[in-house]
PDB file of C-alpha atoms in Angstrom:
ATOM      1  CA  MET A   1       0.662 -11.996 -23.849  1.00 53.00           C
ATOM      2  CA  THR A   2      -1.351 -12.328 -20.644  1.00 71.00           C
ATOM      3  CA  ALA A   3      -3.228  -9.099 -19.755  1.00 77.00           C
ATOM      4  CA  PRO A   4      -2.182  -7.233 -16.566  1.00 86.00           C
ATOM      5  CA  ALA A   5      -4.109  -7.425 -13.415  1.00 86.00           C
ATOM      6  CA  TYR A   6      -5.190  -3.970 -12.583  1.00 87.00           C
ATOM      7  CA  GLY A   7      -5.354  -3.131  -8.894  1.00 85.00           C
ATOM      8  CA  LEU A   8      -7.971  -1.031  -7.086  1.00 82.00           C
ATOM      9  CA  VAL A   9      -6.668   1.341  -4.485  1.00 82.00           C
ATOM     10  CA  CYS A  10      -8.338   1.264  -0.865  1.00 73.00           C
ATOM     11  CA  MET A  11     -11.672   3.143  -0.705  1.00 59.00           C
ATOM     12  CA  THR A  12     -14.047   3.483  -3.605  1.00 59.00           C
ATOM     13  CA  VAL A  13     -15.714   6.538  -5.218  1.00 52.00           C
ATOM     14  CA  GLY A  14     -19.149   4.826  -5.039  1.00 58.00           C
ATOM     15  CA  PRO A  15     -20.909   3.842  -1.656  1.00 59.00           C
ATOM     16  CA  GLU A  16     -20.130   0.198  -1.673  1.00 58.00           C
ATOM     17  CA  VAL A  17     -16.995   0.094   0.515  1.00 62.00           C
ATOM     18  CA  ARG A  18     -16.616   3.298   2.788  1.00 73.00           C
ATOM     19  CA  PHE A  19     -14.582   2.602   6.015  1.00 84.00           C
ATOM     20  CA  ARG A  20     -15.183   4.535   9.161  1.00 86.00           C
ATOM     21  CA  THR A  21     -12.704   6.082  11.608  1.00 87.00           C
ATOM     22  CA  VAL A  22     -12.345   8.216  14.765  1.00 90.00           C
ATOM     23  CA  THR A  23      -9.844  11.036  15.402  1.00 92.00           C
ATOM     24  CA  LEU A  24      -7.370  10.776  18.134  1.00 92.00           C
ATOM     25  CA  SER A  25      -8.678  13.717  20.061  1.00 95.00           C
ATOM     26  CA  ARG A  26     -12.166  12.260  19.989  1.00 95.00           C
ATOM     27  CA  TYR A  27     -10.765   8.933  21.028  1.00 94.00           C
ATOM     28  CA  ARG A  28      -8.772  10.355  24.126  1.00 94.00           C
ATOM     29  CA  ALA A  29     -11.898  12.345  25.192  1.00 96.00           C
ATOM     30  CA  LEU A  30     -13.752   9.030  25.837  1.00 95.00           C
ATOM     31  CA  SER A  31     -13.531   7.000  29.139  1.00 95.00           C
ATOM     32  CA  PRO A  32     -11.698   3.538  28.925  1.00 92.00           C
ATOM     33  CA  SER A  33     -14.948   1.665  28.812  1.00 93.00           C
ATOM     34  CA  LYS A  34     -16.267   3.904  25.974  1.00 96.00           C
ATOM     35  CA  ARG A  35     -12.967   3.710  24.154  1.00 96.00           C
ATOM     36  CA  GLU A  36     -13.506  -0.067  23.954  1.00 96.00           C
ATOM     37  CA  ALA A  37     -16.940   0.100  22.926  1.00 97.00           C
ATOM     38  CA  LYS A  38     -16.234   2.700  20.227  1.00 96.00           C
ATOM     39  CA  LEU A  39     -13.442   0.638  18.638  1.00 97.00           C
ATOM     40  CA  LEU A  40     -15.481  -2.550  18.879  1.00 97.00           C
ATOM     41  CA  ASP A  41     -18.143  -0.760  16.853  1.00 96.00           C
ATOM     42  CA  LEU A  42     -15.676   0.611  14.376  1.00 96.00           C
ATOM     43  CA  TYR A  43     -13.632  -2.512  13.919  1.00 97.00           C
ATOM     44  CA  THR A  44     -16.560  -4.774  13.495  1.00 97.00           C
ATOM     45  CA  ASP A  45     -18.062  -2.455  10.909  1.00 94.00           C
ATOM     46  CA  ASN A  46     -14.917  -2.121   9.044  1.00 94.00           C
ATOM     47  CA  ILE A  47     -14.194  -5.804   9.038  1.00 96.00           C
ATOM     48  CA  SER A  48     -17.704  -6.248   7.554  1.00 93.00           C
ATOM     49  CA  ARG A  49     -16.891  -3.554   4.884  1.00 91.00           C
ATOM     50  CA  LEU A  50     -13.568  -5.217   4.247  1.00 94.00           C
ATOM     51  CA  ARG A  51     -15.385  -8.504   3.533  1.00 93.00           C
ATOM     52  CA  GLY A  52     -17.668  -6.470   1.356  1.00 91.00           C
ATOM     53  CA  ALA A  53     -14.560  -5.259  -0.625  1.00 92.00           C
ATOM     54  CA  ALA A  54     -13.629  -8.785  -1.462  1.00 94.00           C
ATOM     55  CA  ASP A  55     -17.266  -9.279  -2.996  1.00 92.00           C
ATOM     56  CA  PHE A  56     -16.779  -5.876  -4.761  1.00 90.00           C
ATOM     57  CA  CYS A  57     -13.537  -6.947  -6.404  1.00 92.00           C
ATOM     58  CA  ALA A  58     -14.695 -10.492  -7.198  1.00 94.00           C
ATOM     59  CA  ALA A  59     -17.945  -9.274  -8.800  1.00 92.00           C
ATOM     60  CA  ARG A  60     -15.799  -6.997 -11.253  1.00 91.00           C
ATOM     61  CA  GLY A  61     -12.865  -9.344 -11.824  1.00 92.00           C
ATOM     62  CA  ILE A  62     -10.330  -7.182  -9.935  1.00 92.00           C
ATOM     63  CA  ARG A  63      -7.566  -9.438  -8.810  1.00 94.00           C
ATOM     64  CA  LEU A  64      -5.536  -6.997  -6.870  1.00 95.00           C
ATOM     65  CA  TYR A  65      -6.707  -4.854  -3.948  1.00 95.00           C
ATOM     66  CA  ARG A  66      -4.967  -2.213  -1.881  1.00 94.00           C
ATOM     67  CA  MET A  67      -6.461  -2.368   1.565  1.00 93.00           C
ATOM     68  CA  SER A  68      -6.633   0.762   3.531  1.00 91.00           C
ATOM     69  CA  ALA A  69      -4.007   1.132   6.293  1.00 92.00           C
ATOM     70  CA  SER A  70      -6.764   3.134   8.426  1.00 90.00           C
ATOM     71  CA  LEU A  71      -9.146   0.240   8.973  1.00 93.00           C
ATOM     72  CA  PHE A  72      -8.191  -0.116  12.705  1.00 95.00           C
ATOM     73  CA  PRO A  73      -7.681   3.344  14.150  1.00 94.00           C
ATOM     74  CA  MET A  74      -5.740   3.422  17.386  1.00 95.00           C
ATOM     75  CA  LEU A  75      -4.406  -0.010  16.946  1.00 95.00           C
ATOM     76  CA  ASP A  76      -0.766   1.281  16.686  1.00 93.00           C
ATOM     77  CA  LEU A  77      -1.012   3.580  19.865  1.00 93.00           C
ATOM     78  CA  ILE A  78       1.995   3.047  22.155  1.00 94.00           C
ATOM     79  CA  GLY A  79       0.964   2.422  25.759  1.00 93.00           C
ATOM     80  CA  ASP A  80      -2.623   1.746  24.839  1.00 95.00           C
ATOM     81  CA  ASP A  81      -3.669  -1.908  24.150  1.00 95.00           C
ATOM     82  CA  THR A  82      -7.300  -1.193  23.723  1.00 96.00           C
ATOM     83  CA  GLY A  83      -7.154  -1.660  20.057  1.00 96.00           C
ATOM     84  CA  GLU A  84      -5.007  -4.883  20.294  1.00 97.00           C
ATOM     85  CA  ALA A  85      -7.608  -6.510  22.767  1.00 97.00           C
ATOM     86  CA  VAL A  86     -10.548  -5.494  20.591  1.00 97.00           C
ATOM     87  CA  LEU A  87      -8.992  -6.730  17.344  1.00 98.00           C
ATOM     88  CA  THR A  88      -8.055 -10.118  19.199  1.00 98.00           C
ATOM     89  CA  SER A  89     -11.648 -10.498  20.184  1.00 98.00           C
ATOM     90  CA  LEU A  90     -12.621 -10.206  16.551  1.00 98.00           C
ATOM     91  CA  SER A  91      -9.995 -12.675  15.225  1.00 98.00           C
ATOM     92  CA  THR A  92     -12.632 -15.000  13.675  1.00 98.00           C
ATOM     93  CA  GLN A  93     -14.307 -12.218  11.659  1.00 98.00           C
ATOM     94  CA  LEU A  94     -10.951 -10.873  10.526  1.00 98.00           C
ATOM     95  CA  ARG A  95      -9.684 -14.278   9.467  1.00 98.00           C
ATOM     96  CA  GLU A  96     -12.992 -14.747   7.521  1.00 98.00           C
ATOM     97  CA  ALA A  97     -12.533 -11.353   5.670  1.00 97.00           C
ATOM     98  CA  GLY A  98      -8.930 -12.393   4.790  1.00 98.00           C
ATOM     99  CA  ALA A  99     -10.173 -15.793   3.453  1.00 98.00           C
ATOM    100  CA  ALA A 100     -12.791 -14.026   1.279  1.00 97.00           C
ATOM    101  CA  PHE A 101      -9.905 -12.655  -0.670  1.00 97.00           C
ATOM    102  CA  VAL A 102      -7.607 -15.535  -0.486  1.00 97.00           C
ATOM    103  CA  GLU A 103     -10.179 -18.115  -1.586  1.00 97.00           C
ATOM    104  CA  ARG A 104     -10.885 -15.901  -4.830  1.00 96.00           C
ATOM    105  CA  GLY A 105      -7.346 -15.338  -5.645  1.00 96.00           C
ATOM    106  CA  ILE A 106      -7.436 -11.740  -4.977  1.00 96.00           C
ATOM    107  CA  ARG A 107      -4.063 -10.370  -4.144  1.00 97.00           C
ATOM    108  CA  VAL A 108      -4.256  -7.917  -1.041  1.00 97.00           C
ATOM    109  CA  LEU A 109      -1.526  -5.158  -0.462  1.00 97.00           C
ATOM    110  CA  MET A 110      -1.106  -2.235   1.994  1.00 95.00           C
ATOM    111  CA  HIS A 111       0.650   1.139   1.561  1.00 94.00           C
ATOM    112  CA  PRO A 112       0.961   2.501   5.075  1.00 90.00           C
ATOM    113  CA  GLU A 113       0.793   6.210   5.974  1.00 77.00           C
ATOM    114  CA  GLN A 114       3.718   8.695   5.169  1.00 75.00           C
ATOM    115  CA  PHE A 115       4.598   9.219   8.729  1.00 85.00           C
ATOM    116  CA  ILE A 116       6.182   5.739   9.021  1.00 93.00           C
ATOM    117  CA  VAL A 117       9.824   6.669   8.638  1.00 95.00           C
ATOM    118  CA  LEU A 118      12.271   3.895   9.382  1.00 96.00           C
ATOM    119  CA  ASN A 119      15.305   5.981   8.851  1.00 96.00           C
ATOM    120  CA  SER A 120      14.300   9.084  10.613  1.00 95.00           C
ATOM    121  CA  ASP A 121      17.044  10.979  12.293  1.00 94.00           C
ATOM    122  CA  THR A 122      14.696  11.194  15.308  1.00 96.00           C
ATOM    123  CA  PRO A 123      14.833   8.298  17.544  1.00 95.00           C
ATOM    124  CA  ASP A 124      11.270   8.608  18.907  1.00 95.00           C
ATOM    125  CA  VAL A 125       9.958   8.630  15.274  1.00 94.00           C
ATOM    126  CA  ARG A 126      11.870   5.548  14.481  1.00 95.00           C
ATOM    127  CA  VAL A 127      10.313   3.707  17.350  1.00 95.00           C
ATOM    128  CA  ARG A 128       6.894   4.768  16.425  1.00 95.00           C
ATOM    129  CA  SER A 129       7.445   3.901  12.930  1.00 95.00           C
ATOM    130  CA  VAL A 130       8.568   0.358  13.673  1.00 96.00           C
ATOM    131  CA  HIS A 131       5.582  -0.002  16.025  1.00 95.00           C
ATOM    132  CA  ALA A 132       3.085   1.175  13.398  1.00 95.00           C
ATOM    133  CA  LEU A 133       4.520  -1.018  10.686  1.00 96.00           C
ATOM    134  CA  ASN A 134       4.270  -4.154  13.056  1.00 96.00           C
ATOM    135  CA  SER A 135       0.647  -3.230  13.654  1.00 96.00           C
ATOM    136  CA  HIS A 136      -0.145  -3.388  10.082  1.00 97.00           C
ATOM    137  CA  ALA A 137       1.684  -6.659   9.663  1.00 97.00           C
ATOM    138  CA  ARG A 138      -0.270  -7.985  12.630  1.00 97.00           C
ATOM    139  CA  VAL A 139      -3.491  -7.188  10.598  1.00 98.00           C
ATOM    140  CA  MET A 140      -2.259  -9.026   7.759  1.00 98.00           C
ATOM    141  CA  ASP A 141      -1.379 -12.106   9.933  1.00 98.00           C
ATOM    142  CA  GLY A 142      -4.707 -11.933  11.373  1.00 98.00           C
ATOM    143  CA  MET A 143      -6.314 -12.017   7.947  1.00 98.00           C
ATOM    144  CA  GLY A 144      -4.289 -15.169   7.052  1.00 98.00           C
ATOM    145  CA  LEU A 145      -2.371 -13.336   4.426  1.00 98.00           C
ATOM    146  CA  GLU A 146       0.867 -14.801   3.309  1.00 96.00           C
ATOM    147  CA  ARG A 147       4.173 -13.447   4.755  1.00 98.00           C
ATOM    148  CA  SER A 148       5.724 -12.530   1.430  1.00 98.00           C
ATOM    149  CA  PRO A 149       5.695  -9.718  -1.137  1.00 97.00           C
ATOM    150  CA  TRP A 150       2.606 -11.462  -2.543  1.00 98.00           C
ATOM    151  CA  ASN A 151       0.891  -9.470   0.258  1.00 98.00           C
ATOM    152  CA  LEU A 152       3.075  -6.520   0.133  1.00 97.00           C
ATOM    153  CA  LEU A 153       3.623  -3.856   2.917  1.00 97.00           C
ATOM    154  CA  LEU A 154       4.904  -0.851   0.900  1.00 97.00           C
ATOM    155  CA  LEU A 155       6.810   2.035   2.027  1.00 96.00           C
ATOM    156  CA  HIS A 156       8.601   5.051   0.483  1.00 95.00           C
ATOM    157  CA  GLY A 157      12.329   5.636   1.259  1.00 94.00           C
ATOM    158  CA  GLY A 158      11.509   7.912   4.115  1.00 93.00           C
ATOM    159  CA  LYS A 159      13.993  10.610   5.256  1.00 93.00           C
ATOM    160  CA  GLY A 160      16.082  11.930   2.326  1.00 93.00           C
ATOM    161  CA  GLY A 161      19.664  11.348   2.279  1.00 94.00           C
ATOM    162  CA  ARG A 162      19.616   8.335   4.630  1.00 96.00           C
ATOM    163  CA  ALA A 163      19.608   5.319   2.232  1.00 96.00           C
ATOM    164  CA  ALA A 164      22.273   3.798   4.285  1.00 96.00           C
ATOM    165  CA  GLU A 165      20.240   4.044   7.640  1.00 97.00           C
ATOM    166  CA  LEU A 166      17.194   2.546   5.890  1.00 97.00           C
ATOM    167  CA  GLN A 167      19.293  -0.369   4.486  1.00 97.00           C
ATOM    168  CA  ALA A 168      20.653  -0.891   8.081  1.00 97.00           C
ATOM    169  CA  VAL A 169      17.211  -1.030   9.723  1.00 97.00           C
ATOM    170  CA  ILE A 170      15.382  -3.462   7.541  1.00 97.00           C
ATOM    171  CA  PRO A 171      17.237  -6.674   8.418  1.00 97.00           C
ATOM    172  CA  ASP A 172      16.239  -6.195  12.161  1.00 96.00           C
ATOM    173  CA  LEU A 173      12.513  -5.719  11.449  1.00 97.00           C
ATOM    174  CA  PRO A 174      10.465  -8.653  12.800  1.00 96.00           C
ATOM    175  CA  ASP A 175       9.598 -11.340   9.881  1.00 97.00           C
ATOM    176  CA  ALA A 176       5.713 -10.411   9.768  1.00 97.00           C
ATOM    177  CA  ALA A 177       6.794  -6.813   8.452  1.00 97.00           C
ATOM    178  CA  ARG A 178      10.180  -7.686   6.816  1.00 97.00           C
ATOM    179  CA  LEU A 179       9.057 -10.558   4.707  1.00 98.00           C
ATOM    180  CA  ARG A 180       6.160  -8.486   3.216  1.00 98.00           C
ATOM    181  CA  LEU A 181       8.168  -5.311   2.811  1.00 98.00           C
ATOM    182  CA  GLY A 182       8.486  -3.409  -0.480  1.00 98.00           C
ATOM    183  CA  LEU A 183      10.033   0.047  -1.261  1.00 98.00           C
ATOM    184  CA  GLU A 184       8.526   2.581  -3.702  1.00 97.00           C
ATOM    185  CA  ASN A 185      10.483   5.537  -5.474  1.00 96.00           C
ATOM    186  CA  ASP A 186       8.915   9.010  -4.754  1.00 94.00           C
ATOM    187  CA  GLU A 187       8.791  12.310  -6.482  1.00 93.00           C
ATOM    188  CA  TYR A 188      11.466  14.067  -4.310  1.00 93.00           C
ATOM    189  CA  ALA A 189      13.616  12.124  -1.906  1.00 93.00           C
ATOM    190  CA  TYR A 190      14.143   8.747  -3.426  1.00 96.00           C
ATOM    191  CA  GLY A 191      14.405   8.197  -7.126  1.00 96.00           C
ATOM    192  CA  PRO A 192      14.650   4.504  -8.250  1.00 97.00           C
ATOM    193  CA  ALA A 193      18.462   4.901  -8.554  1.00 97.00           C
ATOM    194  CA  ASP A 194      18.562   5.827  -5.006  1.00 96.00           C
ATOM    195  CA  LEU A 195      16.435   2.832  -3.754  1.00 97.00           C
ATOM    196  CA  LEU A 196      17.957   0.117  -5.940  1.00 98.00           C
ATOM    197  CA  PRO A 197      20.999  -0.606  -3.888  1.00 97.00           C
ATOM    198  CA  VAL A 198      19.007  -0.826  -0.829  1.00 97.00           C
ATOM    199  CA  CYS A 199      16.660  -3.334  -2.371  1.00 98.00           C
ATOM    200  CA  GLU A 200      19.430  -5.450  -3.630  1.00 98.00           C
ATOM    201  CA  ALA A 201      21.288  -5.421  -0.285  1.00 98.00           C
ATOM    202  CA  THR A 202      18.165  -6.329   1.684  1.00 97.00           C
ATOM    203  CA  GLY A 203      16.373  -8.464  -0.615  1.00 97.00           C
ATOM    204  CA  VAL A 204      13.378  -6.151  -0.660  1.00 98.00           C
ATOM    205  CA  PRO A 205      11.515  -5.687  -3.989  1.00 98.00           C
ATOM    206  CA  LEU A 206      11.308  -2.309  -5.781  1.00 98.00           C
ATOM    207  CA  VAL A 207       7.860  -1.143  -6.632  1.00 98.00           C
ATOM    208  CA  TYR A 208       8.415   1.266  -9.583  1.00 98.00           C
ATOM    209  CA  ASP A 209       6.310   4.226  -9.991  1.00 95.00           C
ATOM    210  CA  GLY A 210       6.752   5.743 -13.509  1.00 95.00           C
ATOM    211  CA  HIS A 211       4.932   9.048 -12.665  1.00 95.00           C
ATOM    212  CA  HIS A 212       7.167   9.624  -9.703  1.00 95.00           C
ATOM    213  CA  HIS A 213      10.191   8.899 -11.742  1.00 96.00           C
ATOM    214  CA  VAL A 214       9.176  11.486 -14.340  1.00 95.00           C
ATOM    215  CA  ILE A 215       8.862  13.955 -11.710  1.00 95.00           C
ATOM    216  CA  HIS A 216      12.033  13.133  -9.729  1.00 96.00           C
ATOM    217  CA  ASP A 217      14.325  12.925 -12.764  1.00 95.00           C
ATOM    218  CA  LYS A 218      12.539  15.549 -14.898  1.00 95.00           C
ATOM    219  CA  LEU A 219      11.812  13.228 -17.654  1.00 95.00           C
ATOM    220  CA  PRO A 220       9.732  14.448 -20.570  1.00 95.00           C
ATOM    221  CA  ASP A 221       6.935  11.834 -19.897  1.00 94.00           C
ATOM    222  CA  GLN A 222       6.422   8.022 -19.138  1.00 95.00           C
ATOM    223  CA  ASP A 223       7.328   7.043 -22.875  1.00 95.00           C
ATOM    224  CA  ASP A 224      10.927   8.041 -22.206  1.00 96.00           C
ATOM    225  CA  PRO A 225      13.256   4.889 -22.662  1.00 97.00           C
ATOM    226  CA  ALA A 226      14.413   5.293 -18.965  1.00 97.00           C
ATOM    227  CA  VAL A 227      10.967   4.218 -17.871  1.00 96.00           C
ATOM    228  CA  ARG A 228      11.313   0.772 -19.622  1.00 97.00           C
ATOM    229  CA  GLU A 229      14.814   0.614 -18.275  1.00 98.00           C
ATOM    230  CA  TRP A 230      13.624   0.856 -14.701  1.00 98.00           C
ATOM    231  CA  VAL A 231      10.658  -1.397 -15.183  1.00 97.00           C
ATOM    232  CA  LEU A 232      13.293  -4.067 -15.861  1.00 98.00           C
ATOM    233  CA  LYS A 233      15.717  -3.153 -13.063  1.00 98.00           C
ATOM    234  CA  ALA A 234      12.774  -3.219 -10.731  1.00 98.00           C
ATOM    235  CA  ARG A 235      11.616  -6.616 -11.924  1.00 98.00           C
ATOM    236  CA  ALA A 236      15.119  -7.967 -11.019  1.00 98.00           C
ATOM    237  CA  THR A 237      14.671  -7.141  -7.343  1.00 98.00           C
ATOM    238  CA  TRP A 238      11.606  -9.446  -7.392  1.00 98.00           C
ATOM    239  CA  THR A 239      12.415 -13.087  -6.385  1.00 96.00           C
ATOM    240  CA  SER A 240       9.345 -14.004  -8.190  1.00 95.00           C
ATOM    241  CA  PRO A 241       9.333 -11.776 -11.364  1.00 96.00           C
ATOM    242  CA  ASP A 242       5.658 -12.689 -11.995  1.00 96.00           C
ATOM    243  CA  TRP A 243       4.766 -10.913  -8.747  1.00 97.00           C
ATOM    244  CA  GLN A 244       6.158  -7.530  -9.993  1.00 98.00           C
ATOM    245  CA  VAL A 245       3.864  -4.554  -9.152  1.00 97.00           C
ATOM    246  CA  VAL A 246       4.054  -1.148 -10.588  1.00 97.00           C
ATOM    247  CA  HIS A 247       2.126   2.035 -10.023  1.00 95.00           C
ATOM    248  CA  LEU A 248       0.237   3.634 -12.617  1.00 92.00           C
ATOM    249  CA  SER A 249      -0.958   7.265 -12.493  1.00 89.00           C
ATOM    250  CA  ASN A 250      -1.106  10.222 -15.028  1.00 89.00           C
ATOM    251  CA  GLY A 251      -0.666  13.949 -14.010  1.00 89.00           C
ATOM    252  CA  ILE A 252      -3.665  16.267 -14.418  1.00 88.00           C
ATOM    253  CA  ASP A 253      -2.158  19.133 -16.382  1.00 88.00           C
ATOM    254  CA  SER A 254       0.987  17.494 -17.681  1.00 86.00           C
ATOM    255  CA  PRO A 255       3.268  14.372 -17.189  1.00 85.00           C
ATOM    256  CA  GLN A 256       5.238  16.262 -14.453  1.00 83.00           C
ATOM    257  CA  ASP A 257       1.938  17.343 -12.439  1.00 82.00           C
ATOM    258  CA  ARG A 258       2.142  15.349  -9.370  1.00 83.00           C
ATOM    259  CA  ARG A 259      -1.603  15.496  -8.989  1.00 88.00           C
ATOM    260  CA  HIS A 260      -3.312  12.282  -9.996  1.00 86.00           C
ATOM    261  CA  SER A 261      -5.747  12.544 -12.780  1.00 86.00           C
ATOM    262  CA  HIS A 262      -9.398  11.109 -12.523  1.00 86.00           C
ATOM    263  CA  LEU A 263      -8.950   8.362 -15.150  1.00 84.00           C
ATOM    264  CA  ILE A 264      -6.071   6.965 -16.792  1.00 86.00           C
ATOM    265  CA  THR A 265      -5.678   8.430 -20.397  1.00 88.00           C
ATOM    266  CA  HIS A 266      -2.040   7.165 -20.909  1.00 89.00           C
ATOM    267  CA  LEU A 267      -0.757   3.637 -20.429  1.00 89.00           C
ATOM    268  CA  PRO A 268       3.022   3.627 -20.886  1.00 93.00           C
ATOM    269  CA  ALA A 269       4.142   1.072 -23.485  1.00 94.00           C
ATOM    270  CA  ALA A 270       6.885   0.254 -21.038  1.00 95.00           C
ATOM    271  CA  PHE A 271       4.333  -1.354 -18.744  1.00 95.00           C
ATOM    272  CA  ALA A 272       3.076  -3.688 -21.531  1.00 92.00           C
ATOM    273  CA  ASP A 273       4.405  -6.916 -19.893  1.00 94.00           C
ATOM    274  CA  VAL A 274       4.115  -5.953 -16.220  1.00 96.00           C
ATOM    275  CA  PRO A 275       1.886  -8.585 -14.398  1.00 95.00           C
ATOM    276  CA  TRP A 276       0.337  -6.433 -11.771  1.00 96.00           C
ATOM    277  CA  ILE A 277      -0.457  -2.594 -12.106  1.00 94.00           C
ATOM    278  CA  GLU A 278      -1.780  -0.595  -9.065  1.00 94.00           C
ATOM    279  CA  VAL A 279      -4.045   2.205 -10.537  1.00 91.00           C
ATOM    280  CA  GLU A 280      -3.636   5.423  -8.551  1.00 87.00           C
ATOM    281  CA  ALA A 281      -6.297   7.567  -9.924  1.00 81.00           C
ATOM    282  CA  LYS A 282      -8.944   9.675  -8.411  1.00 84.00           C
ATOM    283  CA  GLY A 283     -11.668   7.809 -10.205  1.00 83.00           C
ATOM    284  CA  LYS A 284     -10.734   4.616  -8.321  1.00 82.00           C
ATOM    285  CA  GLU A 285     -12.860   1.731  -9.655  1.00 81.00           C
ATOM    286  CA  GLU A 286     -14.103   3.795 -12.649  1.00 80.00           C
ATOM    287  CA  ALA A 287     -10.445   4.057 -13.700  1.00 86.00           C
ATOM    288  CA  VAL A 288      -9.676   0.479 -13.076  1.00 86.00           C
ATOM    289  CA  GLY A 289     -12.838  -0.575 -15.074  1.00 85.00           C
ATOM    290  CA  GLY A 290     -11.904   1.619 -17.962  1.00 86.00           C
ATOM    291  CA  LEU A 291      -8.499  -0.024 -18.329  1.00 83.00           C
ATOM    292  CA  MET A 292     -10.018  -3.486 -18.022  1.00 86.00           C
ATOM    293  CA  GLU A 293     -12.363  -2.734 -20.777  1.00 82.00           C
ATOM    294  CA  ARG A 294      -9.362  -2.044 -23.113  1.00 75.00           C
ATOM    295  CA  VAL A 295      -8.074  -5.535 -22.936  1.00 60.00           C
TER     296      VAL A 295
END
């Protein structure tokens, strides 16, 4: 059996890849010219650090990397095109950073912020959510990443009790976002059974999280037979089953503890044949390295 590819999530614990940002209040306090200069400095540095993340992963044999959704602050501001103009001026550098991953066969995913709620019952939130999602898709396009779930844009189900609204909005998303979209079950609002019909109706893959499932359905642990059942049901939503991604994390004090442990101490048997496993542990690269050493 082929060993799974364990994925590193965003920023590392060590100093190698730490991205910079600016707060909205700080940004808005600047004059237009200083806003542009600030973003040019930040974006240039973060693209360089992103390129360094490719080197970091390649040196350690890491084949899956979750890119931070906060690389380009202010890019998604409605009515302010400064970020877009700055990123466009850096298109060559951004494309080269993307190529550093693609040429080494490192799969790149993104899991945007929780405030993206496509099925919100507030119209303004829906508009801003679609705009933000499109901004993230624009970054992935700029990196030259494939418009498919190979380069996943992952969201949770959003506003609870509105699965029908989520299902309705997905087909109308621009291709850059829609063709990369995946949905993940969470601890409270959407269990895997809630999202499966949405995924089946829209052709969007389900990214199964066993830890979330344990909490949502009050299972004893991730060795419960239901975990394997849902690994397989989720796999059936992937047009290419070999692309299936699951999330792996352990609770700190118990299987039901929603806080992520520093390292992975328990790897569910249900994940034995999953090809791609994103590791959500506080120890980041230490946790991934520990799992890779077990193989």
